[in-house]
Short mmCIF file of C-alpha atoms and ligand atoms in Angstrom, two decimals:
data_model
loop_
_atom_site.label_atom_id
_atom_site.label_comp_id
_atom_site.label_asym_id
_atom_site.label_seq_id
_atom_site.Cartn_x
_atom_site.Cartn_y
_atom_site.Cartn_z
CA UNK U 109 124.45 103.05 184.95
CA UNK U 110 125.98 102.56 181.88
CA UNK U 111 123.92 99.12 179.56
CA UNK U 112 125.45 97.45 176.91
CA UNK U 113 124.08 95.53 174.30
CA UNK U 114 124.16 91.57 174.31
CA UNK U 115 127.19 90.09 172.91
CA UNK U 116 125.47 88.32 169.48
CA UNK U 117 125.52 88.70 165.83
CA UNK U 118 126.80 86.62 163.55
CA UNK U 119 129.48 85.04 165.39
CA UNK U 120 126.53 83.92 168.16
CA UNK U 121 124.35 82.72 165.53
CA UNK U 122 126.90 80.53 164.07
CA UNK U 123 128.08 79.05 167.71
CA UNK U 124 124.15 77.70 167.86
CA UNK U 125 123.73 76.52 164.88
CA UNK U 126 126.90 74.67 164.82
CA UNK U 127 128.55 73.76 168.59
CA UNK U 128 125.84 73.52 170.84
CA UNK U 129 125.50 69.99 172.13
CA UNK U 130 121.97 70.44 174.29
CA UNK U 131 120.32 67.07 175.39
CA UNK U 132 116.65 67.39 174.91
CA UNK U 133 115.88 67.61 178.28
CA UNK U 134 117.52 70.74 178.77
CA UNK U 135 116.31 72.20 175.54
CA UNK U 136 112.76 71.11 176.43
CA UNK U 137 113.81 73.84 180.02
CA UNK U 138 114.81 76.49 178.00
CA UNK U 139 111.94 76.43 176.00
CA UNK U 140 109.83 76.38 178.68
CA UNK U 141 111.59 79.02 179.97
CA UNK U 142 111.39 80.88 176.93
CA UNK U 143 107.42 81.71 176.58
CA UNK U 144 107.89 83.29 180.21
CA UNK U 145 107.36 87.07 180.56
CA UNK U 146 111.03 87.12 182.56
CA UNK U 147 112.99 84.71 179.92
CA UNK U 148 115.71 87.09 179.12
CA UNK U 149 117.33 85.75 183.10
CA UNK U 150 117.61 82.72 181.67
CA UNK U 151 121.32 82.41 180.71
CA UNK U 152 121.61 80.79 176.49
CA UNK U 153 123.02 77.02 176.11
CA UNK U 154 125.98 78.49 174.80
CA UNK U 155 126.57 79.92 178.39
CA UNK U 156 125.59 76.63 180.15
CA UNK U 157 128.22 74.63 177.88
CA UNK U 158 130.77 76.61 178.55
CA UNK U 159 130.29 76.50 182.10
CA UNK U 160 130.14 72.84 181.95
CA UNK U 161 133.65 72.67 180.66
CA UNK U 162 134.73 75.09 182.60
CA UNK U 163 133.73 72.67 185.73
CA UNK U 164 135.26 69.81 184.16
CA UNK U 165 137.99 71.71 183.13
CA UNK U 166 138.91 71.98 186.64
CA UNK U 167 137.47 68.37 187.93
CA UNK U 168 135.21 70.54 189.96
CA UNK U 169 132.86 68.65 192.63
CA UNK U 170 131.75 71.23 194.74
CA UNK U 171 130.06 74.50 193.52
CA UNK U 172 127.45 77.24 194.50
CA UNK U 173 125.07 79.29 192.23
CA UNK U 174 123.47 82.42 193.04
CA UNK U 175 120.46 83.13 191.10
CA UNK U 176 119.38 80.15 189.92
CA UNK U 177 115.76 81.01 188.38
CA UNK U 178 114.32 78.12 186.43
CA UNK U 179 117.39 75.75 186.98
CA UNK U 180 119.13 75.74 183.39
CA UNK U 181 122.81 76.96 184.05
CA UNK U 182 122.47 74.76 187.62
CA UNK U 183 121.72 71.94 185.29
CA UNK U 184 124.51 72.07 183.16
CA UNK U 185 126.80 72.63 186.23
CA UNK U 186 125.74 69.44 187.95
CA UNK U 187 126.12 67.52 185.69
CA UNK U 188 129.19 68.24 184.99
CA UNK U 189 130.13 67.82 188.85
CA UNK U 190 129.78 64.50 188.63
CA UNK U 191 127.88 61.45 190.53
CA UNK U 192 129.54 62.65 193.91
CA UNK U 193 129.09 66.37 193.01
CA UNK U 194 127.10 68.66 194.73
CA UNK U 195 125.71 72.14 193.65
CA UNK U 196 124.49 74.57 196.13
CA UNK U 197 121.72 76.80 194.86
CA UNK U 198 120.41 80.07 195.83
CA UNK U 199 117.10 81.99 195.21
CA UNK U 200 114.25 83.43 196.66
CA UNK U 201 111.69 82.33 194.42
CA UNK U 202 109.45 79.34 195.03
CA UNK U 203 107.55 79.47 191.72
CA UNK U 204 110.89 79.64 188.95
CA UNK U 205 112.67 76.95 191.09
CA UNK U 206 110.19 74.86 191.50
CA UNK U 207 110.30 74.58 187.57
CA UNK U 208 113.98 74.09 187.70
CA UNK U 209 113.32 70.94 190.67
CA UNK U 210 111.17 69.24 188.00
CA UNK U 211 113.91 68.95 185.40
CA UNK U 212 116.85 68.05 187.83
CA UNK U 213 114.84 65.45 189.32
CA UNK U 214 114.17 64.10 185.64
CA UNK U 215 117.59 64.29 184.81
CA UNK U 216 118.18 62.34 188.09
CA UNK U 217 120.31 65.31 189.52
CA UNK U 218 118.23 66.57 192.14
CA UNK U 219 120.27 64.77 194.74
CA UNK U 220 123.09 66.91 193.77
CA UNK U 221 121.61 69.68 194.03
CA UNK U 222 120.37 71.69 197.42
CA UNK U 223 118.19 74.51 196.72
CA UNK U 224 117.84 77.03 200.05
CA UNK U 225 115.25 79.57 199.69
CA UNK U 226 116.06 83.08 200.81
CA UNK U 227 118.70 85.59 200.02
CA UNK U 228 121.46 84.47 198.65
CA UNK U 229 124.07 86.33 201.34
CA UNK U 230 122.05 84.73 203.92
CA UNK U 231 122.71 81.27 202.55
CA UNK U 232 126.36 81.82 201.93
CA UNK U 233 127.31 83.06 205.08
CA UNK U 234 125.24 79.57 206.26
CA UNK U 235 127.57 77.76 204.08
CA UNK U 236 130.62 79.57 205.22
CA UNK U 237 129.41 78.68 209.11
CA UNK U 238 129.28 75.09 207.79
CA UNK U 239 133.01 75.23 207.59
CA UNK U 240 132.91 75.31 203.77
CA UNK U 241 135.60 78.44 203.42
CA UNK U 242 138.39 77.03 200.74
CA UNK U 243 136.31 74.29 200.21
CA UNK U 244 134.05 75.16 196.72
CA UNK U 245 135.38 74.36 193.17
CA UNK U 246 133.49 76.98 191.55
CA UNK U 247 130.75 79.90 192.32
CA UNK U 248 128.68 81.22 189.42
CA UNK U 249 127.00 84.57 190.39
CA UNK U 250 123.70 85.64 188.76
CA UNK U 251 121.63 86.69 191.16
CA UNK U 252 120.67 91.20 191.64
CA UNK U 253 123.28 93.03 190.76
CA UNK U 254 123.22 95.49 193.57
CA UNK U 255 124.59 92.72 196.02
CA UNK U 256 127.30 91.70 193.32
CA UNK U 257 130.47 93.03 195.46
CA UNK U 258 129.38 91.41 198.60
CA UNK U 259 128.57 88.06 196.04
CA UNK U 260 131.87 88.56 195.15
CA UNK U 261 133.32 88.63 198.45
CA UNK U 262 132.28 85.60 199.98
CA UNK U 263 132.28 83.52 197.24
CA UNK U 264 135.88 84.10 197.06
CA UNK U 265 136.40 83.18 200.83
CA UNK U 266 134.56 79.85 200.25
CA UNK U 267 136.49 79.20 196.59
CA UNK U 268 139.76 76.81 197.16
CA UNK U 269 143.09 78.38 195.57
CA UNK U 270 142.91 77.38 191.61
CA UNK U 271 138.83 77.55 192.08
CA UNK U 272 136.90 79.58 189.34
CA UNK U 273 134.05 82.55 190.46
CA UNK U 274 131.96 83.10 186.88
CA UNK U 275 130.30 86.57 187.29
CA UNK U 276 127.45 86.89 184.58
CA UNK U 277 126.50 90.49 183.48
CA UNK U 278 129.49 92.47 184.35
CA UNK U 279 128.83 94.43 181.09
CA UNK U 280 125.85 96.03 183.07
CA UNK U 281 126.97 96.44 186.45
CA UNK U 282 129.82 98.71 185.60
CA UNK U 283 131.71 96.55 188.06
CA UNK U 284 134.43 95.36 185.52
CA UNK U 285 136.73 98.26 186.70
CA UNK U 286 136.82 96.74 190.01
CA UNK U 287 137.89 93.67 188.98
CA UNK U 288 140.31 94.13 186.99
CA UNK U 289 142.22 95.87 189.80
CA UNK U 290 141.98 93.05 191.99
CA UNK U 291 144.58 90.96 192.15
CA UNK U 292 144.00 87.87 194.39
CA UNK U 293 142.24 86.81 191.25
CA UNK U 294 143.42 86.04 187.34
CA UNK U 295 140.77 87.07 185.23
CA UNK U 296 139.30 86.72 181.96
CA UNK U 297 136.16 87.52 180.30
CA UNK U 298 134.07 85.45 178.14
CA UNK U 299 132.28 86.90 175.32
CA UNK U 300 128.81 85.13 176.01
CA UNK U 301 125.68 86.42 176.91
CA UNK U 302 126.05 90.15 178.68
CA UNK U 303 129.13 88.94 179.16
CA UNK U 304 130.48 86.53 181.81
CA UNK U 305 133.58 87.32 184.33
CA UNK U 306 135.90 84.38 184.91
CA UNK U 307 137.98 84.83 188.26
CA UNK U 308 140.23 82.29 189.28
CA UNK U 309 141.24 82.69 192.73
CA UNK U 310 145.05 82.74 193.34
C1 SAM M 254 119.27 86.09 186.11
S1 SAM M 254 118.28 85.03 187.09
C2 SAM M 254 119.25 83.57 187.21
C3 SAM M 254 119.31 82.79 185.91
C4 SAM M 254 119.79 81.38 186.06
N1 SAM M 254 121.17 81.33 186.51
C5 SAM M 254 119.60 80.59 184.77
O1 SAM M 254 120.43 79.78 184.43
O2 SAM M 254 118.60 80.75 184.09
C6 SAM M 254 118.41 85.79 188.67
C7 SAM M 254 117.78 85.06 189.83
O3 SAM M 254 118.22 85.69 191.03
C8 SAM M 254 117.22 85.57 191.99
N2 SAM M 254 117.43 86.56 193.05
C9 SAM M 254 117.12 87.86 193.06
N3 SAM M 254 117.47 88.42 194.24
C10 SAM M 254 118.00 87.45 194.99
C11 SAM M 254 118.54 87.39 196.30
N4 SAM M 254 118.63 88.47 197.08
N5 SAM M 254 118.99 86.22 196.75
C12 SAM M 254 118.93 85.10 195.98
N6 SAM M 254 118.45 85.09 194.73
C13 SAM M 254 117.98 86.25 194.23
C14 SAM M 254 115.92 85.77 191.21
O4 SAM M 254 114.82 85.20 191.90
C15 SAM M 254 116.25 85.08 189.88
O5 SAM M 254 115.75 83.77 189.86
#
């Protein structure tokens, strides 16, 4: 498989120094984050702000992560869902998300947010059973990239029309090809991080 470099230099280093608007409770996270031995998961505040927008952009409510890790990007998301938002997480690790539960519940988000614990296909296809198909705003996936198609696939059955799917990564997966080809989707992609897919769902 085919591994790119991050997408940084000076044009990165500028962005942080000069557009980042990170409350310190969320800087305090990815600090925290930061001294583990698996930081590099942790998506950078850039990333988190410009999903953030993106959600507002939008006036999403509902949305799903998979992969959320220590919480940061389902941070920014929630809180940009508003008070009657609500972010469903993925994961399969106790120990990162239970970091992540601390800072939501500071920021007073938790109740926004449901965390299920176990893989992440498992929880969507609970969500799609819920009745929830055409119902999300937006899906971010971030989660191991083997399972990225199948990711793919039913977030895009439980995205409404004019919904977003952000796919971080694609630089590594080698699954940009496939994208691009696919047209129930417009598509951009956002120079941040690995790289981050933006699919909105036609
Ligand atoms: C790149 S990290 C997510 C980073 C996170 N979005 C953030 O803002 O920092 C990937 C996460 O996917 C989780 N993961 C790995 N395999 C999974 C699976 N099969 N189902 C759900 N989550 C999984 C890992 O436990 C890890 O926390």
């Amino acid at each position: 498989m085919k591994s790119w470099p991050k997408i940084g230099g000076a044009l990165a280093d500028y962005v942080d120094a000069n557009w980042l608007r990170e409350s310190p409770l969320k800087r305090r996270l990815r600090e925290q984050t930061g001294k583990m031995r698996q930081a590099g998961m942790q998506i950078s505040a850039h990333q988190g702000q410009q999903m953030a927008l993106l959600a507002r952009i939008i006036g999403a409510k509902r949305a799903v992560e998979v992969g959320t890790f220590t919480g940061y990007s389902a941070l920014c998301v929630a809180e940009a869902l508003g008070s009657d938002g609500k972010l469903w997480c993925c994961d399969v690790s106790e120990e990162w998300t239970a970091i992540g539960r601390r800072y939501w519940k500071e920021a007073g988000l938790d109740n926004r947010i449901e965390l299920t614990i176990a893989p992440a296909l498992q929880t969507l296809d609970g969500l799609l059973a819920k009745g929830l198909a055409g119902q999300i705003d937006m899906a971010f996936i971030d989660a191991n990239k083997n399972d990225y198609d199948v990711y793919y696939e039913r977030c895009l059955t439980l995205v409404r029309k004019g919904g977003l799917i952000l796919i971080d990564n694609v630089l590594w997966g080698g699954s940009d090809a496939k994208l691009k080809a696919d047209q129930r989707v417009e598509l951009t992609l956002f120079a941040v991080g690995d790289g981050m897919t933006c699919a909105l769902k036609r």
